């Protein structure tokens, strides 16, 4: 049956649509033809598919053919059945008739004849030519048609329809369509049934020897083709799949049986997997089956054609890719029979063909996004597959030098085995000049050294040494002497190592070989080929293999190869970019970049390289990054993109140390430094976070008081391989609590040299605001280049939990405390000091947890006080002062001298004192002598009118200012008040008046100081008008001296004086120059307590005490001490006693005791002013409280003044006082004296006083 | 993991010892630092345990599955019992309650003033709830474990514990969206 | 023979990569492993057409190239194991078994308290265990 193949194929190619035969009984076709044919192709044809389900075909092409047509000649029965699919699917019988008898007699039998002869699907179209207006004709036509229906319609099938040519008959055409469709459907069903039966019969005898695949194929294919004709592509495709399955089974089943694979003909290298009719089937048939090579491609071609008709290019691509893979395996199995590298070439062409056909049929956007991604991925796979194969071919013919030895290519090629031809092609004898050319090329080709002098062992592009492989596969050399050869070619795997194969060794080895196996001595053949020869041989062989001139052109020269290579790579990359497989795309971009790079198109190269580097560094694939980044850097350098170049260098430096040699890393650094010091056009801040990291020192943060500067020590880790000099370095501090505080930068302007690894750096810290600070960013300058780093180093073992809880605990590195008192200054003494005497004043200097190192105290005394700067100033520790004060030594100098080191003598220079170092931490007290001067003479007071003396005039102030802290930034000011006073306060009173007129004057001395005063001597210089009674020139009886007055106690001294003979005239000046009390005294006090012996006294010898100090105080004595000239008498009160609210009159008698002197005469001297004072709460006075009374001036004249008073309160109250304000008290004698108190009785109860209850 | 088991009492006392030494010795001054350290240790432990205990199972498709894993298998690997009650608001917050939390059974606190939620800063704990605070210190470790496990399963979250009535204890997991 | 076994972290960063080729061409294996992440992403991101069962740790064959095969394994903690082998007829059972054993080795390695999570695995014992597992690959499918 195989001989039908040719015919079969011609039939298939000829008819691609189904046929409807027209039985034109009464010659009507020419009339209705046009009408019929414009129904074609049938819209929404409804057919049964193989599983008898209704399917709607949008447009079904068909053709009306008259039965008289030559194409419908009856055929031999067998081919009739075989090629049944091309037979008419329906028969239309065209009849007309105007005459009933004619119908009965002629037409009907004829129709019967036509209809009955076979089981064709027919139906009758009755065409009536009757004019619509001619109604009897139409009536007749109707009648005839009715008869026709009666005769030919069966109950289950309508076989008639009526067409009125002149009468508009719309529904005829639908009728026609449905009828045709019905017929086609039935026919189709029947034929499918037939084919399936046939196929079943055949496949039952599948494993019998009679089994013939061709028959099976023809039946299957016919069925498939019929489905295809009727646009039932799904079914057709299923048939082809089954066919393929069956074929593969047969192939594998009969695998052991030696069968011809095919693919040996010219042009077979070009894949025909999308060209179904590439070869006539008759040519690929072999005895009872087909040659695998062509037939599998044929099947796939048919499938893909159907898939494309079904508009499923994605499926084509996916099926195609796996087909290519599996088929290339098959090719590998038969490689030894196939021409050299047939497999590679076929794969390339197949991929390209598939790409073309799918992309041309693929229209974007109609598919679901993930399907689209799938499609693009497949395209990418196809591209990269062909790319790999192309590279393999190029390598074989010696373009290996021009293939980038990148990880991608290495991964693709070095695991791809060499082609395994039965015999490796040996180079043609006349190709010696080509060999030389190759040799030259190999010698010229020198691997481009990478930038930075990086040298790496290039990655392999070959699964094994091509030289060895090729020679092993040569007919003339046996495996045995391969072993002898191997040492001579053992060095290195790469081509470069083999550029110059040692020529002398080769004859030697061949000699040894000749010894091993005598035989063929043909010069060129038996000697192992040199690599260049291998290339030439491969080139020639390929030239024979490759029939496609375009493909060959791609390999004819390096340039063309690179062009093709670039196209394929780009194709792959672009498609991958559209798919899920971004990484594939980016990596291939890198390959494109490599080519650009080689050809000096650095701009594009850099762009692509950047993408690759971004990918690798983003995911931390440093090994791969280390391969690409140098290239990027080189491009950037050449493009003199300084910024990019810098950052690349920094990236390179920050990669794992293991990835580069030290000298390479050093060259990176030198590049960085060189650029940094060069004049960059656009200097950019450099981010060295990965390279220079920093952290505070472990341990507690640096703690500072407010306003203090300090030095911050920071650990900086340098990732540079060499020392690097930072022209400047600054570090920002961020306040943790107050965000508004912002960041401060502390700078270190001096150049810093970082050693590789850990460095400790100290930064001077200006005073900061209170708060706690963390490290911010490290910035600085390398050369003219600003850099910044904001990565903390996990440097020391400080925070080992960093990696555990991934948020880094920002450890405060600096704490600045809120302002607080750092020192305190106080007066050491509380009690008063001696006025007008040089006295020690002590200032307690108390540091509060703060060192007073280098503190300076400014002392500024207020008015009325000055420092006795002739004398040294002493400082001693306060604790000792306390204990000295506890042991109350009279003289503290012993204790001072006892103080060994904690006592220093200082000198004051222009009001400043430098405190000694030992006083830095401890509380100390500073003693300096002062003299408070008060020119005024102290005045005594009389007991009669004791005048209060104010503290203020004894008060002096000292302004103190302490400068301390590092760089004296801290100051403390305090004004200390010191109280000075006289040793005594003197008050006097006349103790008694003797008959002889002598007066006893009592002088009371109040000690004002907290020190023991010893009165050595005292005398009273009396003012004129007074004289001492005794002759002891106004000294008290010396028996009492020396008189010791203990602190703040008093002592009294009596002086006897009497009125001297003095004129009254000098009384006036006698008053202002009063008498002076002189007291010679000594003081023994402790300066820590208060007043004490004057400073000089201490400094001078001790007998200074004897001569003692002198204190003078003025007293005022007045004469006459007593001479009453008026007497006031209080007249007794009524006996009844006083009652509250009861009027009484109080009466006083005023009487002149003596005449007034003349000189005292005044116009109103007979008038006396009186005044009555009473506590208004106790008394109510009626009458004139105050007034003049006339009193005659002669002695004895008297008058009584009475005042009505009402006592207001009960009890003992002071009575109203009667006074004579004009008269000195001394001249009034109260006789009888008024009562001190009077008793007032409560009022007698009376209704008016009753409180209503 | 046969042959790698440690006596539970050893583990218990080890944990107690760790907590006390962090609170009292290493960073007695700053309890929040101590808390963070303890939590960090728990985090790593959880990270590694989750690696081990998810070995033989298919990947979790959603958060709830992972949480359930924590409640069931993970917990029973740790404590030989499952979480007793799991509540969620379906918006990323889960409450895992263990009615008898093993590491608190050894502890006795006057339940009146124990409302030391570990989420609020324990440094401000008043003196009378010192005991509560110390107990809450013991809860940082399991919190860290849960956080570590979930984070390792790709669910970043914050975990806090609440021990209103001992020895019951509930862990609140807030998934960071 | 197994050419390479790699551990890739959940941020697609390499944690461990060991090549078993005699030539020092590890870089190409780096490339293969890195690119195979594409496939894993695809499988995980649109799981419709993933392998046998959804969310299974074993991802099956990632790369059907003609001359080597890449198998993938994705743990619950988003850590990927990637196996590159050059022998083209491998039984899935063998690979599954291999990955199971490798996984337990990995877990032990990262459970080392001195191992920093998310950093490269540098334990020597781990390397030794891996090499033994690799050697015994395919010899016995004993679970």
Short mmCIF file of N, CA, C and O in Angstrom, two decimals, chain A residues 141-204:
data_model
loop_
_atom_site.label_atom_id
_atom_site.label_comp_id
_atom_site.label_asym_id
_atom_site.label_seq_id
_atom_site.Cartn_x
_atom_site.Cartn_y
_atom_site.Cartn_z
N UNK A 141 -47.00 24.48 -9.88
CA UNK A 141 -45.68 24.17 -9.28
C UNK A 141 -45.87 23.61 -7.88
O UNK A 141 -45.28 22.61 -7.50
N UNK A 142 -46.75 24.25 -7.16
CA UNK A 142 -46.99 23.78 -5.80
C UNK A 142 -47.42 22.33 -5.81
O UNK A 142 -46.89 21.47 -5.11
N UNK A 143 -48.32 22.07 -6.73
CA UNK A 143 -48.87 20.71 -6.76
C UNK A 143 -47.75 19.71 -7.04
O UNK A 143 -47.57 18.72 -6.34
N UNK A 144 -46.93 20.07 -8.03
CA UNK A 144 -45.86 19.13 -8.39
C UNK A 144 -44.91 18.95 -7.20
O UNK A 144 -44.56 17.83 -6.83
N UNK A 145 -44.59 20.04 -6.60
CA UNK A 145 -43.66 19.95 -5.44
C UNK A 145 -44.25 19.08 -4.35
O UNK A 145 -43.56 18.24 -3.76
N UNK A 146 -45.56 19.25 -4.18
CA UNK A 146 -46.22 18.42 -3.17
C UNK A 146 -46.04 16.96 -3.51
O UNK A 146 -45.65 16.14 -2.66
N UNK A 147 -46.24 16.65 -4.78
CA UNK A 147 -46.07 15.25 -5.19
C UNK A 147 -44.65 14.81 -4.88
O UNK A 147 -44.41 13.75 -4.32
N UNK A 148 -43.74 15.69 -5.25
CA UNK A 148 -42.33 15.36 -5.05
C UNK A 148 -42.06 15.03 -3.57
O UNK A 148 -41.50 13.99 -3.24
N UNK A 149 -42.61 15.87 -2.76
CA UNK A 149 -42.41 15.60 -1.32
C UNK A 149 -42.99 14.26 -0.94
O UNK A 149 -42.35 13.43 -0.30
N UNK A 150 -44.19 14.04 -1.41
CA UNK A 150 -44.83 12.77 -1.06
C UNK A 150 -43.95 11.61 -1.47
O UNK A 150 -43.74 10.65 -0.73
N UNK A 151 -43.32 11.77 -2.63
CA UNK A 151 -42.58 10.61 -3.15
C UNK A 151 -41.25 10.43 -2.45
O UNK A 151 -40.80 9.31 -2.23
N UNK A 152 -40.59 11.56 -2.13
CA UNK A 152 -39.19 11.38 -1.69
C UNK A 152 -38.97 11.65 -0.21
O UNK A 152 -37.94 11.29 0.33
N UNK A 153 -39.91 12.35 0.37
CA UNK A 153 -39.70 12.53 1.81
C UNK A 153 -40.06 11.25 2.56
O UNK A 153 -41.07 10.63 2.25
N UNK A 154 -39.24 10.88 3.45
CA UNK A 154 -39.63 9.81 4.38
C UNK A 154 -39.99 10.49 5.70
O UNK A 154 -39.70 11.68 5.91
N UNK A 155 -40.52 9.70 6.60
CA UNK A 155 -41.01 10.37 7.84
C UNK A 155 -39.83 10.84 8.66
O UNK A 155 -39.90 11.83 9.39
N UNK A 156 -38.71 10.15 8.49
CA UNK A 156 -37.60 10.58 9.36
C UNK A 156 -36.69 11.57 8.65
O UNK A 156 -35.80 12.14 9.27
N UNK A 157 -36.93 11.75 7.37
CA UNK A 157 -35.96 12.62 6.71
C UNK A 157 -36.66 13.47 5.66
O UNK A 157 -37.41 12.94 4.83
N UNK A 158 -36.44 14.74 5.69
CA UNK A 158 -36.91 15.65 4.63
C UNK A 158 -35.86 15.69 3.54
O UNK A 158 -34.70 15.94 3.82
N UNK A 159 -36.28 15.39 2.33
CA UNK A 159 -35.25 15.41 1.29
C UNK A 159 -35.58 16.42 0.19
O UNK A 159 -34.96 16.39 -0.86
N UNK A 160 -36.57 17.23 0.41
CA UNK A 160 -36.96 18.16 -0.65
C UNK A 160 -36.98 19.57 -0.14
O UNK A 160 -37.30 19.82 1.02
N UNK A 161 -36.63 20.46 -1.06
CA UNK A 161 -36.90 21.86 -0.75
C UNK A 161 -37.16 22.59 -2.06
O UNK A 161 -36.75 22.15 -3.13
N UNK A 162 -37.82 23.72 -1.97
CA UNK A 162 -38.36 24.35 -3.17
C UNK A 162 -37.82 25.75 -3.29
O UNK A 162 -37.78 26.52 -2.32
N UNK A 163 -37.34 26.04 -4.48
CA UNK A 163 -36.76 27.37 -4.74
C UNK A 163 -37.58 28.07 -5.81
O UNK A 163 -37.74 27.56 -6.91
N UNK A 164 -38.19 29.19 -5.46
CA UNK A 164 -38.87 30.00 -6.47
C UNK A 164 -37.91 31.04 -6.97
O UNK A 164 -37.47 31.90 -6.20
N UNK A 165 -37.56 30.96 -8.20
CA UNK A 165 -36.57 31.89 -8.74
C UNK A 165 -37.12 33.30 -8.72
O UNK A 165 -36.46 34.24 -8.30
N UNK A 166 -38.37 33.42 -9.14
CA UNK A 166 -38.93 34.78 -9.23
C UNK A 166 -39.56 35.20 -7.93
O UNK A 166 -39.43 36.34 -7.52
N UNK A 167 -40.20 34.29 -7.28
CA UNK A 167 -40.81 34.66 -6.00
C UNK A 167 -39.74 34.78 -4.94
O UNK A 167 -38.88 33.90 -4.83
N UNK A 168 -39.71 35.86 -4.22
CA UNK A 168 -38.73 35.97 -3.11
C UNK A 168 -39.00 34.90 -2.07
O UNK A 168 -40.11 34.82 -1.55
N UNK A 169 -38.01 34.06 -1.86
CA UNK A 169 -38.22 32.98 -0.89
C UNK A 169 -37.05 32.97 0.09
O UNK A 169 -36.01 32.36 -0.20
N UNK A 170 -37.21 33.69 1.17
CA UNK A 170 -36.07 33.88 2.08
C UNK A 170 -35.68 32.56 2.71
O UNK A 170 -34.52 32.14 2.67
N UNK A 171 -36.68 31.87 3.26
CA UNK A 171 -36.29 30.74 4.12
C UNK A 171 -35.80 29.54 3.33
O UNK A 171 -35.40 28.55 3.89
N UNK A 172 -35.79 29.68 1.98
CA UNK A 172 -35.24 28.56 1.21
C UNK A 172 -33.79 28.35 1.57
O UNK A 172 -33.34 27.22 1.81
N UNK A 173 -33.03 29.43 1.64
CA UNK A 173 -31.58 29.27 1.81
C UNK A 173 -31.27 28.64 3.14
O UNK A 173 -30.45 27.74 3.24
N UNK A 174 -31.95 29.07 4.17
CA UNK A 174 -31.71 28.39 5.46
C UNK A 174 -32.03 26.91 5.30
O UNK A 174 -31.27 26.03 5.74
N UNK A 175 -33.14 26.65 4.64
CA UNK A 175 -33.52 25.25 4.41
C UNK A 175 -32.38 24.52 3.72
O UNK A 175 -31.92 23.47 4.17
N UNK A 176 -31.87 25.16 2.68
CA UNK A 176 -30.79 24.53 1.92
C UNK A 176 -29.60 24.25 2.84
O UNK A 176 -29.10 23.13 2.94
N UNK A 177 -29.19 25.31 3.56
CA UNK A 177 -28.03 25.13 4.44
C UNK A 177 -28.23 23.95 5.37
O UNK A 177 -27.41 23.04 5.45
N UNK A 178 -29.37 23.97 6.01
CA UNK A 178 -29.57 22.91 7.01
C UNK A 178 -29.52 21.55 6.34
O UNK A 178 -28.90 20.61 6.84
N UNK A 179 -30.12 21.50 5.17
CA UNK A 179 -30.13 20.19 4.49
C UNK A 179 -28.71 19.77 4.15
O UNK A 179 -28.28 18.65 4.42
N UNK A 180 -27.94 20.72 3.58
CA UNK A 180 -26.56 20.37 3.22
C UNK A 180 -25.81 19.92 4.47
O UNK A 180 -25.16 18.88 4.51
N UNK A 181 -25.99 20.70 5.52
CA UNK A 181 -25.27 20.39 6.75
C UNK A 181 -25.62 19.00 7.22
O UNK A 181 -24.76 18.20 7.57
N UNK A 182 -26.93 18.72 7.19
CA UNK A 182 -27.38 17.40 7.64
C UNK A 182 -26.66 16.32 6.85
O UNK A 182 -26.07 15.38 7.39
N UNK A 183 -26.61 16.53 5.56
CA UNK A 183 -25.98 15.52 4.71
C UNK A 183 -24.52 15.39 5.06
O UNK A 183 -23.99 14.29 5.31
N UNK A 184 -23.85 16.53 5.14
CA UNK A 184 -22.41 16.47 5.43
C UNK A 184 -22.19 15.73 6.74
O UNK A 184 -21.36 14.82 6.85
N UNK A 185 -23.01 16.10 7.75
CA UNK A 185 -22.82 15.46 9.05
C UNK A 185 -22.95 13.95 8.92
O UNK A 185 -22.07 13.19 9.32
N UNK A 186 -23.99 13.55 8.29
CA UNK A 186 -24.19 12.09 8.18
C UNK A 186 -23.02 11.45 7.47
O UNK A 186 -22.47 10.44 7.92
N UNK A 187 -22.64 12.06 6.35
CA UNK A 187 -21.53 11.47 5.60
C UNK A 187 -20.29 11.37 6.46
O UNK A 187 -19.64 10.33 6.56
N UNK A 188 -20.01 12.47 7.11
CA UNK A 188 -18.81 12.51 7.94
C UNK A 188 -18.85 11.39 8.98
O UNK A 188 -17.92 10.60 9.10
N UNK A 189 -20.00 11.30 9.64
CA UNK A 189 -20.10 10.26 10.67
C UNK A 189 -19.81 8.89 10.06
O UNK A 189 -19.02 8.10 10.55
N UNK A 190 -20.42 8.70 8.94
CA UNK A 190 -20.26 7.37 8.36
C UNK A 190 -18.79 7.11 8.04
O UNK A 190 -18.24 6.07 8.36
N UNK A 191 -18.11 8.12 7.48
CA UNK A 191 -16.72 7.90 7.07
C UNK A 191 -15.82 7.74 8.28
O UNK A 191 -14.94 6.86 8.30
N UNK A 192 -16.07 8.57 9.28
CA UNK A 192 -15.26 8.40 10.49
C UNK A 192 -15.41 6.98 11.00
O UNK A 192 -14.43 6.28 11.29
N UNK A 193 -16.67 6.55 11.00
CA UNK A 193 -16.94 5.19 11.45
C UNK A 193 -16.12 4.20 10.65
O UNK A 193 -15.38 3.38 11.20
N UNK A 194 -16.13 4.40 9.36
CA UNK A 194 -15.40 3.48 8.48
C UNK A 194 -13.92 3.46 8.83
O UNK A 194 -13.34 2.43 9.11
N UNK A 195 -13.34 4.66 8.88
CA UNK A 195 -11.90 4.71 9.14
C UNK A 195 -11.57 4.08 10.47
O UNK A 195 -10.63 3.30 10.59
N UNK A 196 -12.39 4.37 11.41
CA UNK A 196 -12.05 3.83 12.74
C UNK A 196 -12.10 2.32 12.73
O UNK A 196 -11.21 1.64 13.25
N UNK A 197 -13.09 1.79 12.07
CA UNK A 197 -13.16 0.32 11.97
C UNK A 197 -11.88 -0.20 11.34
O UNK A 197 -11.23 -1.12 11.83
N UNK A 198 -11.50 0.45 10.24
CA UNK A 198 -10.30 -0.01 9.52
C UNK A 198 -9.10 0.02 10.47
O UNK A 198 -8.36 -0.95 10.60
N UNK A 199 -8.99 1.17 11.13
CA UNK A 199 -7.81 1.33 12.00
C UNK A 199 -7.82 0.27 13.08
O UNK A 199 -6.81 -0.37 13.38
N UNK A 200 -9.04 0.04 13.62
CA UNK A 200 -9.09 -0.97 14.68
C UNK A 200 -8.64 -2.31 14.14
O UNK A 200 -7.75 -2.95 14.70
N UNK A 201 -9.17 -2.65 13.00
CA UNK A 201 -8.77 -3.95 12.42
C UNK A 201 -7.26 -4.02 12.32
O UNK A 201 -6.62 -4.97 12.75
N UNK A 202 -6.68 -2.92 11.83
CA UNK A 202 -5.24 -2.93 11.61
C UNK A 202 -4.47 -3.04 12.92
O UNK A 202 -3.55 -3.85 13.06
N UNK A 203 -4.92 -2.27 13.85
CA UNK A 203 -4.12 -2.25 15.09
C UNK A 203 -4.28 -3.54 15.87
O UNK A 203 -3.48 -3.84 16.75
N UNK A 204 -5.32 -4.33 15.53
CA UNK A 204 -5.42 -5.63 16.20
C UNK A 204 -4.27 -6.53 15.79
O UNK A 204 -3.68 -7.24 16.61
#
